[in-house]
Tab-separated table of C-alpha atoms in Angstrom:
chain	number	residue	atom	x	y	z
A	1	MET	CA	4.394	-18.825	33.520
A	2	ASN	CA	2.879	-20.278	30.358
A	3	ALA	CA	3.650	-23.843	29.302
A	4	PRO	CA	5.828	-24.216	26.194
A	5	ASN	CA	3.818	-24.244	22.978
A	6	TRP	CA	5.380	-27.435	21.594
A	7	GLU	CA	2.663	-27.812	18.941
A	8	LEU	CA	3.309	-24.247	17.723
A	9	ARG	CA	-0.395	-23.428	17.822
A	10	GLY	CA	-1.073	-20.027	16.288
A	11	CYS	CA	2.299	-19.861	14.556
A	12	CYS	CA	3.556	-17.494	13.489
A	13	ASN	CA	3.439	-14.272	15.504
A	14	ARG	CA	5.461	-11.150	14.807
A	15	ASN	CA	8.573	-12.328	16.681
A	16	GLN	CA	8.480	-15.759	15.051
A	17	ASN	CA	8.137	-14.232	11.590
A	18	ALA	CA	11.050	-11.888	12.289
A	19	PHE	CA	13.147	-14.857	13.497
A	20	LEU	CA	12.475	-16.914	10.352
A	21	ILE	CA	12.871	-13.975	7.963
A	22	THR	CA	16.157	-12.897	9.560
A	23	ILE	CA	17.551	-16.446	9.353
A	24	GLY	CA	16.445	-16.599	5.719
A	25	ILE	CA	18.144	-13.283	4.909
A	26	PHE	CA	21.334	-14.342	6.707
A	27	THR	CA	21.341	-17.651	4.821
A	28	VAL	CA	21.036	-15.924	1.442
A	29	VAL	CA	23.775	-13.405	2.339
A	30	ILE	CA	26.076	-16.206	3.526
A	31	LEU	CA	25.545	-18.240	0.354
A	32	LEU	CA	26.125	-15.197	-1.871
A	33	LEU	CA	29.326	-14.259	-0.031
A	34	TRP	CA	30.476	-17.853	0.595
A	35	ARG	CA	33.677	-17.663	-1.431
A	36	THR	CA	34.585	-14.102	-0.529
A	37	PHE	CA	37.055	-12.906	2.101
A	38	LEU	CA	34.238	-11.190	3.998
A	39	LEU	CA	33.124	-14.477	5.539
A	40	THR	CA	36.619	-15.754	6.337
A	41	PRO	CA	36.643	-14.549	9.982
A	42	PHE	CA	33.273	-16.206	10.611
A	43	LYS	CA	34.422	-19.451	8.951
A	44	LEU	CA	37.483	-19.388	11.186
A	45	ILE	CA	35.243	-18.949	14.223
A	46	THR	CA	33.482	-22.162	13.181
A	47	VAL	CA	36.880	-23.879	12.955
A	48	PHE	CA	37.681	-22.439	16.391
A	49	LEU	CA	34.481	-23.895	17.858
A	50	HIS	CA	35.290	-27.231	16.173
A	51	GLU	CA	38.715	-27.365	17.797
A	52	ALA	CA	37.392	-26.006	21.099
A	53	SER	CA	34.847	-28.837	21.151
A	54	HIS	CA	37.684	-31.372	20.847
A	55	ALA	CA	39.371	-29.611	23.773
A	56	VAL	CA	36.211	-29.604	25.915
A	57	ALA	CA	35.618	-33.324	25.258
A	58	CYS	CA	39.225	-34.027	26.192
A	59	LYS	CA	38.990	-32.129	29.479
A	60	LEU	CA	35.602	-33.668	30.350
A	61	THR	CA	37.125	-37.144	29.923
A	62	CYS	CA	40.108	-36.284	32.147
A	63	GLY	CA	42.628	-35.618	29.376
A	64	ASP	CA	45.022	-32.732	28.854
A	65	VAL	CA	44.931	-30.164	26.045
A	66	GLU	CA	48.475	-29.368	24.958
A	67	GLY	CA	47.733	-26.881	22.190
A	68	MET	CA	45.359	-25.674	19.504
A	69	GLU	CA	45.762	-24.239	16.015
A	70	VAL	CA	43.429	-22.574	13.541
A	71	ASN	CA	44.900	-21.979	10.104
A	72	ALA	CA	44.112	-19.375	7.470
A	73	ASN	CA	43.151	-22.160	5.019
A	74	GLU	CA	40.185	-22.962	7.317
A	75	GLY	CA	41.882	-25.987	8.836
A	76	GLY	CA	42.879	-26.585	12.413
A	77	SER	CA	44.182	-29.067	14.938
A	78	THR	CA	44.009	-29.733	18.673
A	79	THR	CA	46.788	-31.631	20.434
A	80	THR	CA	45.496	-33.728	23.313
A	81	ARG	CA	46.902	-36.285	25.707
A	82	GLY	CA	44.722	-38.840	27.439
A	83	GLY	CA	40.968	-38.638	27.611
A	84	ILE	CA	38.512	-40.920	25.855
A	85	TYR	CA	39.551	-40.833	22.198
A	86	TRP	CA	36.283	-42.137	20.748
A	87	LEU	CA	34.457	-39.236	22.413
A	88	ILE	CA	37.060	-36.620	21.529
A	89	LEU	CA	37.067	-37.427	17.797
A	90	PRO	CA	33.371	-36.798	16.950
A	91	ALA	CA	33.176	-33.837	19.350
A	92	GLY	CA	34.686	-31.478	16.768
A	93	TYR	CA	32.058	-31.637	14.034
A	94	LEU	CA	29.117	-32.399	16.322
A	95	GLY	CA	30.249	-29.861	18.899
A	96	SER	CA	30.465	-27.018	16.392
A	97	SER	CA	26.973	-27.910	15.142
A	98	PHE	CA	25.702	-27.895	18.724
A	99	TRP	CA	27.244	-24.477	19.411
A	100	GLY	CA	25.644	-23.145	16.230
A	101	MET	CA	22.253	-24.282	17.529
A	102	ALA	CA	22.974	-22.802	20.957
A	103	LEU	CA	23.869	-19.418	19.459
A	104	ILE	CA	20.743	-19.362	17.294
A	105	LEU	CA	18.578	-20.084	20.340
A	106	ALA	CA	20.478	-17.557	22.452
A	107	SER	CA	19.633	-14.839	19.935
A	108	THR	CA	15.927	-15.108	20.743
A	109	ASN	CA	16.372	-13.113	23.964
A	110	LEU	CA	18.627	-10.179	24.838
A	111	LEU	CA	19.737	-11.695	28.163
A	112	THR	CA	20.733	-15.004	26.594
A	113	ALA	CA	22.425	-13.140	23.729
A	114	ARG	CA	24.490	-11.270	26.310
A	115	ILE	CA	25.378	-14.572	28.011
A	116	ALA	CA	26.342	-16.122	24.652
A	117	ALA	CA	28.536	-13.148	23.715
A	118	ALA	CA	30.232	-13.199	27.120
A	119	GLY	CA	30.723	-16.975	26.941
A	120	LEU	CA	32.210	-16.809	23.459
A	121	GLY	CA	34.498	-13.959	24.509
A	122	LEU	CA	35.642	-15.917	27.580
A	123	ALA	CA	36.345	-19.017	25.469
A	124	LEU	CA	38.404	-16.936	23.034
A	125	PHE	CA	40.356	-15.410	25.945
A	126	ILE	CA	41.105	-18.837	27.476
A	127	VAL	CA	42.263	-20.271	24.144
A	128	LEU	CA	44.746	-17.396	23.801
A	129	PHE	CA	46.890	-19.199	26.380
A	130	ILE	CA	47.033	-22.519	24.506
A	131	ALA	CA	47.083	-21.145	20.935
A	132	LYS	CA	50.060	-22.484	18.977
A	133	ASN	CA	49.971	-20.116	16.004
A	134	TRP	CA	49.372	-16.434	15.344
A	135	THR	CA	46.343	-17.023	13.138
A	136	LEU	CA	44.455	-18.358	16.147
A	137	ARG	CA	45.845	-15.678	18.454
A	138	GLY	CA	44.824	-12.970	15.976
A	139	LEU	CA	41.374	-14.534	15.598
A	140	CYS	CA	40.888	-14.590	19.374
A	141	ILE	CA	42.026	-10.999	19.865
A	142	GLY	CA	40.083	-9.744	16.841
A	143	PHE	CA	36.794	-11.334	17.874
A	144	ILE	CA	37.163	-10.307	21.507
A	145	VAL	CA	37.522	-6.702	20.307
A	146	PHE	CA	34.647	-7.174	17.836
A	147	LEU	CA	32.306	-8.555	20.504
A	148	ALA	CA	33.318	-5.788	22.922
A	149	ILE	CA	32.462	-3.129	20.320
A	150	ILE	CA	29.068	-4.751	19.610
A	151	TRP	CA	28.408	-4.951	23.370
A	152	VAL	CA	29.231	-1.251	23.879
A	153	LEU	CA	27.010	-0.283	20.944
A	154	GLN	CA	24.189	-2.370	22.420
A	155	GLU	CA	24.442	-0.852	25.891
A	156	LEU	CA	25.388	2.762	25.205
A	157	THR	CA	23.910	3.679	21.829
A	158	THR	CA	20.767	3.194	19.777
A	159	VAL	CA	22.526	0.549	17.635
A	160	LYS	CA	20.944	-2.567	19.135
A	161	ILE	CA	22.501	-5.366	17.074
A	162	LEU	CA	23.894	-7.828	19.627
A	163	ARG	CA	21.106	-10.355	19.080
A	164	TYR	CA	21.542	-10.140	15.298
A	165	VAL	CA	25.308	-10.645	15.533
A	166	ILE	CA	24.859	-13.720	17.740
A	167	LEU	CA	22.203	-15.043	15.350
A	168	PHE	CA	24.449	-14.475	12.331
A	169	ILE	CA	27.358	-16.308	13.974
A	170	GLY	CA	24.986	-19.136	14.885
A	171	VAL	CA	23.559	-19.459	11.364
A	172	MET	CA	27.028	-19.219	9.828
A	173	ASN	CA	28.347	-21.858	12.206
A	174	SER	CA	25.447	-24.235	11.540
A	175	LEU	CA	25.697	-23.938	7.745
A	176	PHE	CA	29.479	-24.188	7.666
A	177	SER	CA	29.439	-27.229	9.974
A	178	VAL	CA	27.113	-29.122	7.612
A	179	TYR	CA	29.160	-28.051	4.580
A	180	ASP	CA	32.441	-28.929	6.295
A	181	ILE	CA	31.243	-32.443	7.108
A	182	TYR	CA	30.220	-32.979	3.478
A	183	ASP	CA	33.417	-31.494	2.060
A	184	ASP	CA	35.853	-33.158	4.473
A	185	LEU	CA	34.213	-36.501	5.189
A	186	ILE	CA	31.714	-37.435	2.469
A	187	SER	CA	32.696	-35.956	-0.918
A	188	ARG	CA	36.329	-37.063	-0.598
A	189	ARG	CA	38.373	-39.388	1.555
A	190	VAL	CA	40.990	-37.765	3.771
A	191	HIS	CA	42.903	-40.428	5.693
A	192	SER	CA	43.809	-38.000	8.472
A	193	SER	CA	40.200	-36.857	9.038
A	194	ASP	CA	38.368	-37.330	12.328
A	195	ALA	CA	35.902	-39.729	10.662
A	196	GLU	CA	38.635	-41.968	9.231
A	197	LYS	CA	40.326	-42.115	12.627
A	198	PHE	CA	36.978	-42.854	14.254
A	199	ALA	CA	36.355	-45.655	11.742
A	200	GLU	CA	39.570	-47.315	12.919
A	201	ILE	CA	38.162	-47.391	16.469
A	202	CYS	CA	34.572	-48.207	15.440
A	203	PRO	CA	34.940	-50.218	12.204
A	204	CYS	CA	31.208	-50.908	11.862
A	205	CYS	CA	31.189	-47.948	9.422
A	206	THR	CA	33.702	-46.496	7.005
A	207	GLY	CA	34.951	-42.959	7.444
A	208	CYS	CA	32.462	-41.842	4.794
A	209	GLY	CA	29.683	-43.696	6.620
A	210	TRP	CA	30.491	-41.917	9.870
A	211	GLY	CA	30.590	-38.656	7.908
A	212	VAL	CA	27.033	-39.278	6.690
A	213	ILE	CA	25.866	-40.081	10.236
A	214	TRP	CA	27.564	-36.977	11.675
A	215	GLY	CA	26.153	-34.898	8.822
A	216	MET	CA	22.627	-36.091	9.596
A	217	ILE	CA	23.085	-35.263	13.285
A	218	SER	CA	24.482	-31.845	12.366
A	219	PHE	CA	21.483	-31.161	10.117
A	220	MET	CA	19.166	-32.272	12.944
A	221	PHE	CA	20.809	-29.678	15.205
A	222	LEU	CA	20.060	-27.036	12.568
A	223	CYS	CA	16.410	-28.104	12.263
A	224	ALA	CA	16.094	-28.264	16.061
A	225	SER	CA	17.379	-24.705	16.367
A	226	LEU	CA	14.592	-23.478	14.074
A	227	TYR	CA	11.869	-25.435	15.859
A	228	LEU	CA	13.010	-24.609	19.398
A	229	GLY	CA	13.489	-20.970	18.432
A	230	LEU	CA	9.870	-20.818	17.311
A	231	VAL	CA	8.754	-22.519	20.540
A	232	ILE	CA	10.693	-19.999	22.642
A	233	LEU	CA	9.186	-17.067	20.735
A	234	SER	CA	5.606	-18.416	20.774
């Protein structure tokens, strides 16, 4: 087994070029369609991963998740009880950025793309049982069906697009996470935002200041996904 090519010597080979070009094409398509209804389901998946990250942080810190909502206006909420609040609050924005990176990296290999699709489908199925509104229930059911169709096409036909679908969701999630942090936490002050609540617990920064820090971390996740993807494909 070859050692990882951390220095990216000889970059870029055919697979690396295809990886970068595909991400570039997806980014342009996403930006062109940003304000259209076509991207709404994928934006809502990012909101889902945001809220799911709150839920995961709650459970990992011994709390209880009482319910979750994702709304058609691209908002959402997770009702928790117990757990470590100062870990639960930043987990939403940073968690969704992390999952975006994970999906981008998973797309570099068919096996990991299958694992990512199965994991996302399982998460959607689990959330069905704690969903508090029909927008979230519909999103879960719709994407489970969507992923199942893509999986069947991958395994039984010549339409091999599972890796591209996982990559698109990852790129969309990463871009929307960065934008969401800017729009919700930096460009305007929303007193009910996660950053404002976090600033009450950790007053060394304002809510906007924490938004900038979280935005930088989120952007680092995006850059790391590109670099690590190239390392994997080298």
